[in-house]
Amino acid sequence: MPHASDTRQRIIDAVLRIIGQDGIAAVTNRRIAKEAGVSLGSVTYHFATQHELLRESLLHFVAEETRHFTALADECSDERFDIGQAAEVVAQVAGGNAFDSRHIAPFELYVQAGRDERLRAAAAECFAAYDLLATRILTQLGVPDPERLAGAAVALVFGQQLRRLATGAPAEDLVETLLVLTRLTPARTPWKEEDISFGA
């Protein structure tokens, strides 16, 4: 018999998949139960309301992103860190070359947070993790006032991700997002655009 925490996790994973595939409007207890392979009663037992489902799904996503980005930020402490390494980190943040349902779901949840202020604290926590990573990258590249510019850098990356999602633009375009700031400010390490390789 599955442990309660395992069942809860399966439900959350199912919610994120459904949101990514068909949007928040498609999240119903019956659909979740089928997607998660659990009973309908299990869904209502673990989550009394849809708001709780959405909040816990967003918080789960936030926790995973925070761990991932904190690890990436810790890697951005090498004195040899250069624009090429920065581009590789941006590629990892962008989620590779394809948008699957798991990468689409957060956009839906962030929009929902705009409608439901009860979700905003969770969304703010996630953006704080993005900002921390951006600050570390900009600091290592010698960009002045990195903390002030971090939010703008995150907004640029998110905007490019949304553009990729809407148009199917290649992931490589995200490198240009990073270069915008490094071109506008003096960097500590000289770089050439042709030296940049975009991840695997």
mmCIF file with all atom_site columns, C-alpha atoms in Angstrom:
data_model
loop_
_atom_site.group_PDB
_atom_site.id
_atom_site.type_symbol
_atom_site.label_atom_id
_atom_site.label_alt_id
_atom_site.label_comp_id
_atom_site.label_asym_id
_atom_site.label_entity_id
_atom_site.label_seq_id
_atom_site.pdbx_PDB_ins_code
_atom_site.Cartn_x
_atom_site.Cartn_y
_atom_site.Cartn_z
_atom_site.occupancy
_atom_site.B_iso_or_equiv
_atom_site.pdbx_formal_charge
_atom_site.auth_seq_id
_atom_site.auth_comp_id
_atom_site.auth_asym_id
_atom_site.auth_atom_id
_atom_site.pdbx_PDB_model_num
ATOM 1   C CA . MET A 1 1   ? 0.000   0.000  0.000   1.00 0.00 ? 1   MET A CA 1
ATOM 2   C CA . PRO A 1 2   ? 1.487   3.384  -0.984  1.00 0.00 ? 2   PRO A CA 1
ATOM 3   C CA . HIS A 1 3   ? 2.645   5.655  1.830   1.00 0.00 ? 3   HIS A CA 1
ATOM 4   C CA . ALA A 1 4   ? 0.506   8.772  2.349   1.00 0.00 ? 4   ALA A CA 1
ATOM 5   C CA . SER A 1 5   ? 3.382   11.064 1.358   1.00 0.00 ? 5   SER A CA 1
ATOM 6   C CA . ASP A 1 6   ? 3.898   9.066  -1.867  1.00 0.00 ? 6   ASP A CA 1
ATOM 7   C CA . THR A 1 7   ? 0.220   9.393  -2.739  1.00 0.00 ? 7   THR A CA 1
ATOM 8   C CA . ARG A 1 8   ? 0.325   13.109 -2.039  1.00 0.00 ? 8   ARG A CA 1
ATOM 9   C CA . GLN A 1 9   ? 3.377   13.497 -4.280  1.00 0.00 ? 9   GLN A CA 1
ATOM 10  C CA . ARG A 1 10  ? 1.723   11.541 -7.091  1.00 0.00 ? 10  ARG A CA 1
ATOM 11  C CA . ILE A 1 11  ? -1.267  13.854 -6.877  1.00 0.00 ? 11  ILE A CA 1
ATOM 12  C CA . ILE A 1 12  ? 0.920   16.973 -7.017  1.00 0.00 ? 12  ILE A CA 1
ATOM 13  C CA . ASP A 1 13  ? 2.884   15.605 -9.975  1.00 0.00 ? 13  ASP A CA 1
ATOM 14  C CA . ALA A 1 14  ? -0.395  14.833 -11.743 1.00 0.00 ? 14  ALA A CA 1
ATOM 15  C CA . VAL A 1 15  ? -1.668  18.370 -11.117 1.00 0.00 ? 15  VAL A CA 1
ATOM 16  C CA . LEU A 1 16  ? 1.481   19.872 -12.657 1.00 0.00 ? 16  LEU A CA 1
ATOM 17  C CA . ARG A 1 17  ? 1.187   17.593 -15.703 1.00 0.00 ? 17  ARG A CA 1
ATOM 18  C CA . ILE A 1 18  ? -2.489  18.452 -16.206 1.00 0.00 ? 18  ILE A CA 1
ATOM 19  C CA . ILE A 1 19  ? -1.853  22.177 -15.871 1.00 0.00 ? 19  ILE A CA 1
ATOM 20  C CA . GLY A 1 20  ? 0.999   21.967 -18.364 1.00 0.00 ? 20  GLY A CA 1
ATOM 21  C CA . GLN A 1 21  ? -1.033  19.959 -20.849 1.00 0.00 ? 21  GLN A CA 1
ATOM 22  C CA . ASP A 1 22  ? -4.444  21.622 -20.682 1.00 0.00 ? 22  ASP A CA 1
ATOM 23  C CA . GLY A 1 23  ? -4.365  24.544 -18.243 1.00 0.00 ? 23  GLY A CA 1
ATOM 24  C CA . ILE A 1 24  ? -5.729  25.128 -14.754 1.00 0.00 ? 24  ILE A CA 1
ATOM 25  C CA . ALA A 1 25  ? -9.327  24.850 -15.938 1.00 0.00 ? 25  ALA A CA 1
ATOM 26  C CA . ALA A 1 26  ? -8.667  21.165 -16.692 1.00 0.00 ? 26  ALA A CA 1
ATOM 27  C CA . VAL A 1 27  ? -7.762  20.399 -13.065 1.00 0.00 ? 27  VAL A CA 1
ATOM 28  C CA . THR A 1 28  ? -10.626 18.328 -11.654 1.00 0.00 ? 28  THR A CA 1
ATOM 29  C CA . ASN A 1 29  ? -10.511 15.741 -8.912  1.00 0.00 ? 29  ASN A CA 1
ATOM 30  C CA . ARG A 1 30  ? -11.619 13.012 -11.308 1.00 0.00 ? 30  ARG A CA 1
ATOM 31  C CA . ARG A 1 31  ? -8.904  13.913 -13.850 1.00 0.00 ? 31  ARG A CA 1
ATOM 32  C CA . ILE A 1 32  ? -6.281  14.101 -11.106 1.00 0.00 ? 32  ILE A CA 1
ATOM 33  C CA . ALA A 1 33  ? -7.256  10.698 -9.727  1.00 0.00 ? 33  ALA A CA 1
ATOM 34  C CA . LYS A 1 34  ? -6.985  9.118  -13.172 1.00 0.00 ? 34  LYS A CA 1
ATOM 35  C CA . GLU A 1 35  ? -3.681  10.831 -13.979 1.00 0.00 ? 35  GLU A CA 1
ATOM 36  C CA . ALA A 1 36  ? -2.150  9.988  -10.597 1.00 0.00 ? 36  ALA A CA 1
ATOM 37  C CA . GLY A 1 37  ? -3.494  6.443  -10.474 1.00 0.00 ? 37  GLY A CA 1
ATOM 38  C CA . VAL A 1 38  ? -5.188  6.984  -7.120  1.00 0.00 ? 38  VAL A CA 1
ATOM 39  C CA . SER A 1 39  ? -8.748  6.844  -5.871  1.00 0.00 ? 39  SER A CA 1
ATOM 40  C CA . LEU A 1 40  ? -11.005 9.885  -6.056  1.00 0.00 ? 40  LEU A CA 1
ATOM 41  C CA . GLY A 1 41  ? -11.260 9.767  -2.290  1.00 0.00 ? 41  GLY A CA 1
ATOM 42  C CA . SER A 1 42  ? -7.477  10.060 -1.975  1.00 0.00 ? 42  SER A CA 1
ATOM 43  C CA . VAL A 1 43  ? -7.513  13.366 -3.809  1.00 0.00 ? 43  VAL A CA 1
ATOM 44  C CA . THR A 1 44  ? -10.135 14.916 -1.535  1.00 0.00 ? 44  THR A CA 1
ATOM 45  C CA . TYR A 1 45  ? -8.496  13.371 1.540   1.00 0.00 ? 45  TYR A CA 1
ATOM 46  C CA . HIS A 1 46  ? -5.156  15.046 0.864   1.00 0.00 ? 46  HIS A CA 1
ATOM 47  C CA . PHE A 1 47  ? -6.472  18.301 -0.609  1.00 0.00 ? 47  PHE A CA 1
ATOM 48  C CA . ALA A 1 48  ? -9.756  19.750 0.577   1.00 0.00 ? 48  ALA A CA 1
ATOM 49  C CA . THR A 1 49  ? -9.964  22.529 -2.030  1.00 0.00 ? 49  THR A CA 1
ATOM 50  C CA . GLN A 1 50  ? -8.617  23.340 -5.485  1.00 0.00 ? 50  GLN A CA 1
ATOM 51  C CA . HIS A 1 51  ? -6.841  26.357 -4.021  1.00 0.00 ? 51  HIS A CA 1
ATOM 52  C CA . GLU A 1 52  ? -4.921  24.043 -1.700  1.00 0.00 ? 52  GLU A CA 1
ATOM 53  C CA . LEU A 1 53  ? -4.058  21.813 -4.663  1.00 0.00 ? 53  LEU A CA 1
ATOM 54  C CA . LEU A 1 54  ? -2.720  24.727 -6.694  1.00 0.00 ? 54  LEU A CA 1
ATOM 55  C CA . ARG A 1 55  ? -0.857  26.243 -3.759  1.00 0.00 ? 55  ARG A CA 1
ATOM 56  C CA . GLU A 1 56  ? 0.840   22.984 -2.811  1.00 0.00 ? 56  GLU A CA 1
ATOM 57  C CA . SER A 1 57  ? 1.716   22.263 -6.440  1.00 0.00 ? 57  SER A CA 1
ATOM 58  C CA . LEU A 1 58  ? 3.302   25.695 -6.810  1.00 0.00 ? 58  LEU A CA 1
ATOM 59  C CA . LEU A 1 59  ? 5.158   25.315 -3.496  1.00 0.00 ? 59  LEU A CA 1
ATOM 60  C CA . HIS A 1 60  ? 6.454   21.913 -4.597  1.00 0.00 ? 60  HIS A CA 1
ATOM 61  C CA . PHE A 1 61  ? 7.674   23.412 -7.855  1.00 0.00 ? 61  PHE A CA 1
ATOM 62  C CA . VAL A 1 62  ? 9.240   26.291 -5.902  1.00 0.00 ? 62  VAL A CA 1
ATOM 63  C CA . ALA A 1 63  ? 11.057  23.911 -3.551  1.00 0.00 ? 63  ALA A CA 1
ATOM 64  C CA . GLU A 1 64  ? 12.519  21.969 -6.477  1.00 0.00 ? 64  GLU A CA 1
ATOM 65  C CA . GLU A 1 65  ? 13.498  25.125 -8.348  1.00 0.00 ? 65  GLU A CA 1
ATOM 66  C CA . THR A 1 66  ? 15.059  26.667 -5.242  1.00 0.00 ? 66  THR A CA 1
ATOM 67  C CA . ARG A 1 67  ? 17.210  23.593 -4.634  1.00 0.00 ? 67  ARG A CA 1
ATOM 68  C CA . HIS A 1 68  ? 18.231  23.480 -8.273  1.00 0.00 ? 68  HIS A CA 1
ATOM 69  C CA . PHE A 1 69  ? 19.020  27.191 -8.559  1.00 0.00 ? 69  PHE A CA 1
ATOM 70  C CA . THR A 1 70  ? 20.833  27.323 -5.227  1.00 0.00 ? 70  THR A CA 1
ATOM 71  C CA . ALA A 1 71  ? 23.109  24.543 -6.469  1.00 0.00 ? 71  ALA A CA 1
ATOM 72  C CA . LEU A 1 72  ? 23.659  26.409 -9.743  1.00 0.00 ? 72  LEU A CA 1
ATOM 73  C CA . ALA A 1 73  ? 24.351  29.643 -7.863  1.00 0.00 ? 73  ALA A CA 1
ATOM 74  C CA . ASP A 1 74  ? 26.953  27.871 -5.731  1.00 0.00 ? 74  ASP A CA 1
ATOM 75  C CA . GLU A 1 75  ? 28.701  26.792 -8.924  1.00 0.00 ? 75  GLU A CA 1
ATOM 76  C CA . CYS A 1 76  ? 28.962  30.431 -9.989  1.00 0.00 ? 76  CYS A CA 1
ATOM 77  C CA . SER A 1 77  ? 31.707  31.195 -7.477  1.00 0.00 ? 77  SER A CA 1
ATOM 78  C CA . ASP A 1 78  ? 34.691  30.119 -9.545  1.00 0.00 ? 78  ASP A CA 1
ATOM 79  C CA . GLU A 1 79  ? 37.020  33.015 -10.380 1.00 0.00 ? 79  GLU A CA 1
ATOM 80  C CA . ARG A 1 80  ? 37.346  31.548 -13.882 1.00 0.00 ? 80  ARG A CA 1
ATOM 81  C CA . PHE A 1 81  ? 33.585  31.853 -14.438 1.00 0.00 ? 81  PHE A CA 1
ATOM 82  C CA . ASP A 1 82  ? 33.105  33.526 -17.816 1.00 0.00 ? 82  ASP A CA 1
ATOM 83  C CA . ILE A 1 83  ? 30.385  34.420 -20.306 1.00 0.00 ? 83  ILE A CA 1
ATOM 84  C CA . GLY A 1 84  ? 30.458  30.929 -21.820 1.00 0.00 ? 84  GLY A CA 1
ATOM 85  C CA . GLN A 1 85  ? 29.758  29.315 -18.448 1.00 0.00 ? 85  GLN A CA 1
ATOM 86  C CA . ALA A 1 86  ? 27.061  31.905 -17.797 1.00 0.00 ? 86  ALA A CA 1
ATOM 87  C CA . ALA A 1 87  ? 25.382  30.962 -21.080 1.00 0.00 ? 87  ALA A CA 1
ATOM 88  C CA . GLU A 1 88  ? 25.425  27.298 -20.051 1.00 0.00 ? 88  GLU A CA 1
ATOM 89  C CA . VAL A 1 89  ? 23.748  28.145 -16.738 1.00 0.00 ? 89  VAL A CA 1
ATOM 90  C CA . VAL A 1 90  ? 21.076  30.153 -18.571 1.00 0.00 ? 90  VAL A CA 1
ATOM 91  C CA . ALA A 1 91  ? 20.525  27.130 -20.816 1.00 0.00 ? 91  ALA A CA 1
ATOM 92  C CA . GLN A 1 92  ? 19.955  24.938 -17.754 1.00 0.00 ? 92  GLN A CA 1
ATOM 93  C CA . VAL A 1 93  ? 17.528  27.453 -16.286 1.00 0.00 ? 93  VAL A CA 1
ATOM 94  C CA . ALA A 1 94  ? 15.680  27.529 -19.594 1.00 0.00 ? 94  ALA A CA 1
ATOM 95  C CA . GLY A 1 95  ? 15.067  23.819 -19.302 1.00 0.00 ? 95  GLY A CA 1
ATOM 96  C CA . GLY A 1 96  ? 16.913  22.565 -22.366 1.00 0.00 ? 96  GLY A CA 1
ATOM 97  C CA . ASN A 1 97  ? 15.713  22.604 -25.941 1.00 0.00 ? 97  ASN A CA 1
ATOM 98  C CA . ALA A 1 98  ? 12.074  21.600 -25.550 1.00 0.00 ? 98  ALA A CA 1
ATOM 99  C CA . PHE A 1 99  ? 9.125   22.799 -23.542 1.00 0.00 ? 99  PHE A CA 1
ATOM 100 C CA . ASP A 1 100 ? 7.233   19.909 -22.003 1.00 0.00 ? 100 ASP A CA 1
ATOM 101 C CA . SER A 1 101 ? 4.169   20.117 -19.780 1.00 0.00 ? 101 SER A CA 1
ATOM 102 C CA . ARG A 1 102 ? 6.293   20.454 -16.659 1.00 0.00 ? 102 ARG A CA 1
ATOM 103 C CA . HIS A 1 103 ? 7.962   23.605 -17.990 1.00 0.00 ? 103 HIS A CA 1
ATOM 104 C CA . ILE A 1 104 ? 4.661   25.102 -19.126 1.00 0.00 ? 104 ILE A CA 1
ATOM 105 C CA . ALA A 1 105 ? 2.832   24.527 -15.810 1.00 0.00 ? 105 ALA A CA 1
ATOM 106 C CA . PRO A 1 106 ? 4.705   27.243 -13.851 1.00 0.00 ? 106 PRO A CA 1
ATOM 107 C CA . PHE A 1 107 ? 3.640   29.918 -16.341 1.00 0.00 ? 107 PHE A CA 1
ATOM 108 C CA . GLU A 1 108 ? 0.020   28.912 -15.759 1.00 0.00 ? 108 GLU A CA 1
ATOM 109 C CA . LEU A 1 109 ? 0.534   28.999 -11.990 1.00 0.00 ? 109 LEU A CA 1
ATOM 110 C CA . TYR A 1 110 ? 2.198   32.425 -12.080 1.00 0.00 ? 110 TYR A CA 1
ATOM 111 C CA . VAL A 1 111 ? -0.715  33.810 -14.079 1.00 0.00 ? 111 VAL A CA 1
ATOM 112 C CA . GLN A 1 112 ? -3.101  32.222 -11.592 1.00 0.00 ? 112 GLN A CA 1
ATOM 113 C CA . ALA A 1 113 ? -1.177  33.932 -8.770  1.00 0.00 ? 113 ALA A CA 1
ATOM 114 C CA . GLY A 1 114 ? -2.068  37.200 -10.488 1.00 0.00 ? 114 GLY A CA 1
ATOM 115 C CA . ARG A 1 115 ? -5.722  36.274 -10.058 1.00 0.00 ? 115 ARG A CA 1
ATOM 116 C CA . ASP A 1 116 ? -5.440  34.715 -6.601  1.00 0.00 ? 116 ASP A CA 1
ATOM 117 C CA . GLU A 1 117 ? -3.380  36.653 -4.075  1.00 0.00 ? 117 GLU A CA 1
ATOM 118 C CA . ARG A 1 118 ? -3.215  33.571 -1.834  1.00 0.00 ? 118 ARG A CA 1
ATOM 119 C CA . LEU A 1 119 ? -0.719  32.091 -4.310  1.00 0.00 ? 119 LEU A CA 1
ATOM 120 C CA . ARG A 1 120 ? 1.526   35.152 -4.464  1.00 0.00 ? 120 ARG A CA 1
ATOM 121 C CA . ALA A 1 121 ? 3.759   34.348 -1.504  1.00 0.00 ? 121 ALA A CA 1
ATOM 122 C CA . ALA A 1 122 ? 4.690   31.047 -3.130  1.00 0.00 ? 122 ALA A CA 1
ATOM 123 C CA . ALA A 1 123 ? 5.342   32.756 -6.462  1.00 0.00 ? 123 ALA A CA 1
ATOM 124 C CA . ALA A 1 124 ? 7.483   35.415 -4.767  1.00 0.00 ? 124 ALA A CA 1
ATOM 125 C CA . GLU A 1 125 ? 9.573   32.679 -3.152  1.00 0.00 ? 125 GLU A CA 1
ATOM 126 C CA . CYS A 1 126 ? 10.324  31.187 -6.536  1.00 0.00 ? 126 CYS A CA 1
ATOM 127 C CA . PHE A 1 127 ? 11.309  34.506 -8.085  1.00 0.00 ? 127 PHE A CA 1
ATOM 128 C CA . ALA A 1 128 ? 13.611  35.165 -5.122  1.00 0.00 ? 128 ALA A CA 1
ATOM 129 C CA . ALA A 1 129 ? 15.490  31.981 -6.093  1.00 0.00 ? 129 ALA A CA 1
ATOM 130 C CA . TYR A 1 130 ? 15.756  33.203 -9.701  1.00 0.00 ? 130 TYR A CA 1
ATOM 131 C CA . ASP A 1 131 ? 17.017  36.590 -8.501  1.00 0.00 ? 131 ASP A CA 1
ATOM 132 C CA . LEU A 1 132 ? 19.680  34.977 -6.311  1.00 0.00 ? 132 LEU A CA 1
ATOM 133 C CA . LEU A 1 133 ? 21.017  32.976 -9.231  1.00 0.00 ? 133 LEU A CA 1
ATOM 134 C CA . ALA A 1 134 ? 20.985  36.020 -11.519 1.00 0.00 ? 134 ALA A CA 1
ATOM 135 C CA . THR A 1 135 ? 22.842  38.080 -8.903  1.00 0.00 ? 135 THR A CA 1
ATOM 136 C CA . ARG A 1 136 ? 25.563  35.430 -8.613  1.00 0.00 ? 136 ARG A CA 1
ATOM 137 C CA . ILE A 1 137 ? 25.998  35.218 -12.392 1.00 0.00 ? 137 ILE A CA 1
ATOM 138 C CA . LEU A 1 138 ? 26.116  38.986 -12.891 1.00 0.00 ? 138 LEU A CA 1
ATOM 139 C CA . THR A 1 139 ? 28.561  39.363 -9.991  1.00 0.00 ? 139 THR A CA 1
ATOM 140 C CA . GLN A 1 140 ? 30.939  36.804 -11.474 1.00 0.00 ? 140 GLN A CA 1
ATOM 141 C CA . LEU A 1 141 ? 30.752  38.534 -14.854 1.00 0.00 ? 141 LEU A CA 1
ATOM 142 C CA . GLY A 1 142 ? 31.772  41.826 -13.255 1.00 0.00 ? 142 GLY A CA 1
ATOM 143 C CA . VAL A 1 143 ? 28.486  43.575 -14.025 1.00 0.00 ? 143 VAL A CA 1
ATOM 144 C CA . PRO A 1 144 ? 28.093  46.635 -11.765 1.00 0.00 ? 144 PRO A CA 1
ATOM 145 C CA . ASP A 1 145 ? 25.236  46.724 -9.255  1.00 0.00 ? 145 ASP A CA 1
ATOM 146 C CA . PRO A 1 146 ? 24.220  43.077 -9.848  1.00 0.00 ? 146 PRO A CA 1
ATOM 147 C CA . GLU A 1 147 ? 21.504  42.955 -7.176  1.00 0.00 ? 147 GLU A CA 1
ATOM 148 C CA . ARG A 1 148 ? 19.668  45.878 -8.750  1.00 0.00 ? 148 ARG A CA 1
ATOM 149 C CA . LEU A 1 149 ? 19.910  44.354 -12.231 1.00 0.00 ? 149 LEU A CA 1
ATOM 150 C CA . ALA A 1 150 ? 19.029  40.783 -11.209 1.00 0.00 ? 150 ALA A CA 1
ATOM 151 C CA . GLY A 1 151 ? 15.275  41.320 -11.494 1.00 0.00 ? 151 GLY A CA 1
ATOM 152 C CA . ALA A 1 152 ? 15.662  42.758 -14.989 1.00 0.00 ? 152 ALA A CA 1
ATOM 153 C CA . ALA A 1 153 ? 17.832  39.817 -16.040 1.00 0.00 ? 153 ALA A CA 1
ATOM 154 C CA . VAL A 1 154 ? 15.241  37.355 -14.728 1.00 0.00 ? 154 VAL A CA 1
ATOM 155 C CA . ALA A 1 155 ? 12.482  39.244 -16.529 1.00 0.00 ? 155 ALA A CA 1
ATOM 156 C CA . LEU A 1 156 ? 14.455  39.047 -19.790 1.00 0.00 ? 156 LEU A CA 1
ATOM 157 C CA . VAL A 1 157 ? 14.930  35.306 -19.466 1.00 0.00 ? 157 VAL A CA 1
ATOM 158 C CA . PHE A 1 158 ? 11.269  34.765 -18.603 1.00 0.00 ? 158 PHE A CA 1
ATOM 159 C CA . GLY A 1 159 ? 10.219  36.919 -21.524 1.00 0.00 ? 159 GLY A CA 1
ATOM 160 C CA . GLN A 1 160 ? 12.386  34.867 -23.868 1.00 0.00 ? 160 GLN A CA 1
ATOM 161 C CA . GLN A 1 161 ? 10.989  31.643 -22.440 1.00 0.00 ? 161 GLN A CA 1
ATOM 162 C CA . LEU A 1 162 ? 7.467   32.889 -23.022 1.00 0.00 ? 162 LEU A CA 1
ATOM 163 C CA . ARG A 1 163 ? 8.426   33.838 -26.563 1.00 0.00 ? 163 ARG A CA 1
ATOM 164 C CA . ARG A 1 164 ? 9.834   30.333 -27.115 1.00 0.00 ? 164 ARG A CA 1
ATOM 165 C CA . LEU A 1 165 ? 6.635   28.852 -25.765 1.00 0.00 ? 165 LEU A CA 1
ATOM 166 C CA . ALA A 1 166 ? 4.430   30.986 -27.999 1.00 0.00 ? 166 ALA A CA 1
ATOM 167 C CA . THR A 1 167 ? 6.469   30.861 -31.202 1.00 0.00 ? 167 THR A CA 1
ATOM 168 C CA . GLY A 1 168 ? 8.699   27.788 -31.035 1.00 0.00 ? 168 GLY A CA 1
ATOM 169 C CA . ALA A 1 169 ? 11.806  29.987 -31.260 1.00 0.00 ? 169 ALA A CA 1
ATOM 170 C CA . PRO A 1 170 ? 15.089  28.094 -30.749 1.00 0.00 ? 170 PRO A CA 1
ATOM 171 C CA . ALA A 1 171 ? 16.491  27.812 -27.236 1.00 0.00 ? 171 ALA A CA 1
ATOM 172 C CA . GLU A 1 172 ? 19.779  29.328 -28.426 1.00 0.00 ? 172 GLU A CA 1
ATOM 173 C CA . ASP A 1 173 ? 18.087  32.730 -28.504 1.00 0.00 ? 173 ASP A CA 1
ATOM 174 C CA . LEU A 1 174 ? 18.245  32.746 -24.712 1.00 0.00 ? 174 LEU A CA 1
ATOM 175 C CA . VAL A 1 175 ? 21.987  33.375 -24.867 1.00 0.00 ? 175 VAL A CA 1
ATOM 176 C CA . GLU A 1 176 ? 21.247  36.753 -26.425 1.00 0.00 ? 176 GLU A CA 1
ATOM 177 C CA . THR A 1 177 ? 19.150  37.580 -23.374 1.00 0.00 ? 177 THR A CA 1
ATOM 178 C CA . LEU A 1 178 ? 22.195  37.229 -21.150 1.00 0.00 ? 178 LEU A CA 1
ATOM 179 C CA . LEU A 1 179 ? 24.430  39.170 -23.554 1.00 0.00 ? 179 LEU A CA 1
ATOM 180 C CA . VAL A 1 180 ? 22.129  42.199 -23.459 1.00 0.00 ? 180 VAL A CA 1
ATOM 181 C CA . LEU A 1 181 ? 23.312  43.086 -19.960 1.00 0.00 ? 181 LEU A CA 1
ATOM 182 C CA . THR A 1 182 ? 26.949  42.171 -20.498 1.00 0.00 ? 182 THR A CA 1
ATOM 183 C CA . ARG A 1 183 ? 27.111  44.358 -23.604 1.00 0.00 ? 183 ARG A CA 1
ATOM 184 C CA . LEU A 1 184 ? 25.644  47.328 -21.771 1.00 0.00 ? 184 LEU A CA 1
ATOM 185 C CA . THR A 1 185 ? 28.079  47.138 -18.858 1.00 0.00 ? 185 THR A CA 1
ATOM 186 C CA . PRO A 1 186 ? 31.841  46.599 -18.608 1.00 0.00 ? 186 PRO A CA 1
ATOM 187 C CA . ALA A 1 187 ? 32.716  42.984 -17.841 1.00 0.00 ? 187 ALA A CA 1
ATOM 188 C CA . ARG A 1 188 ? 35.737  41.880 -15.843 1.00 0.00 ? 188 ARG A CA 1
ATOM 189 C CA . THR A 1 189 ? 36.563  39.107 -18.321 1.00 0.00 ? 189 THR A CA 1
ATOM 190 C CA . PRO A 1 190 ? 36.897  39.868 -22.058 1.00 0.00 ? 190 PRO A CA 1
ATOM 191 C CA . TRP A 1 191 ? 34.764  37.631 -24.230 1.00 0.00 ? 191 TRP A CA 1
ATOM 192 C CA . LYS A 1 192 ? 33.966  36.950 -27.825 1.00 0.00 ? 192 LYS A CA 1
ATOM 193 C CA . GLU A 1 193 ? 30.507  35.933 -28.938 1.00 0.00 ? 193 GLU A CA 1
ATOM 194 C CA . GLU A 1 194 ? 31.914  33.123 -31.079 1.00 0.00 ? 194 GLU A CA 1
ATOM 195 C CA . ASP A 1 195 ? 33.460  31.575 -27.965 1.00 0.00 ? 195 ASP A CA 1
ATOM 196 C CA . ILE A 1 196 ? 30.036  30.880 -26.476 1.00 0.00 ? 196 ILE A CA 1
ATOM 197 C CA . SER A 1 197 ? 28.657  27.370 -26.734 1.00 0.00 ? 197 SER A CA 1
ATOM 198 C CA . PHE A 1 198 ? 25.054  26.710 -25.792 1.00 0.00 ? 198 PHE A CA 1
ATOM 199 C CA . GLY A 1 199 ? 24.940  23.671 -23.515 1.00 0.00 ? 199 GLY A CA 1
ATOM 200 C CA . ALA A 1 200 ? 24.030  20.181 -24.646 1.00 0.00 ? 200 ALA A CA 1
#
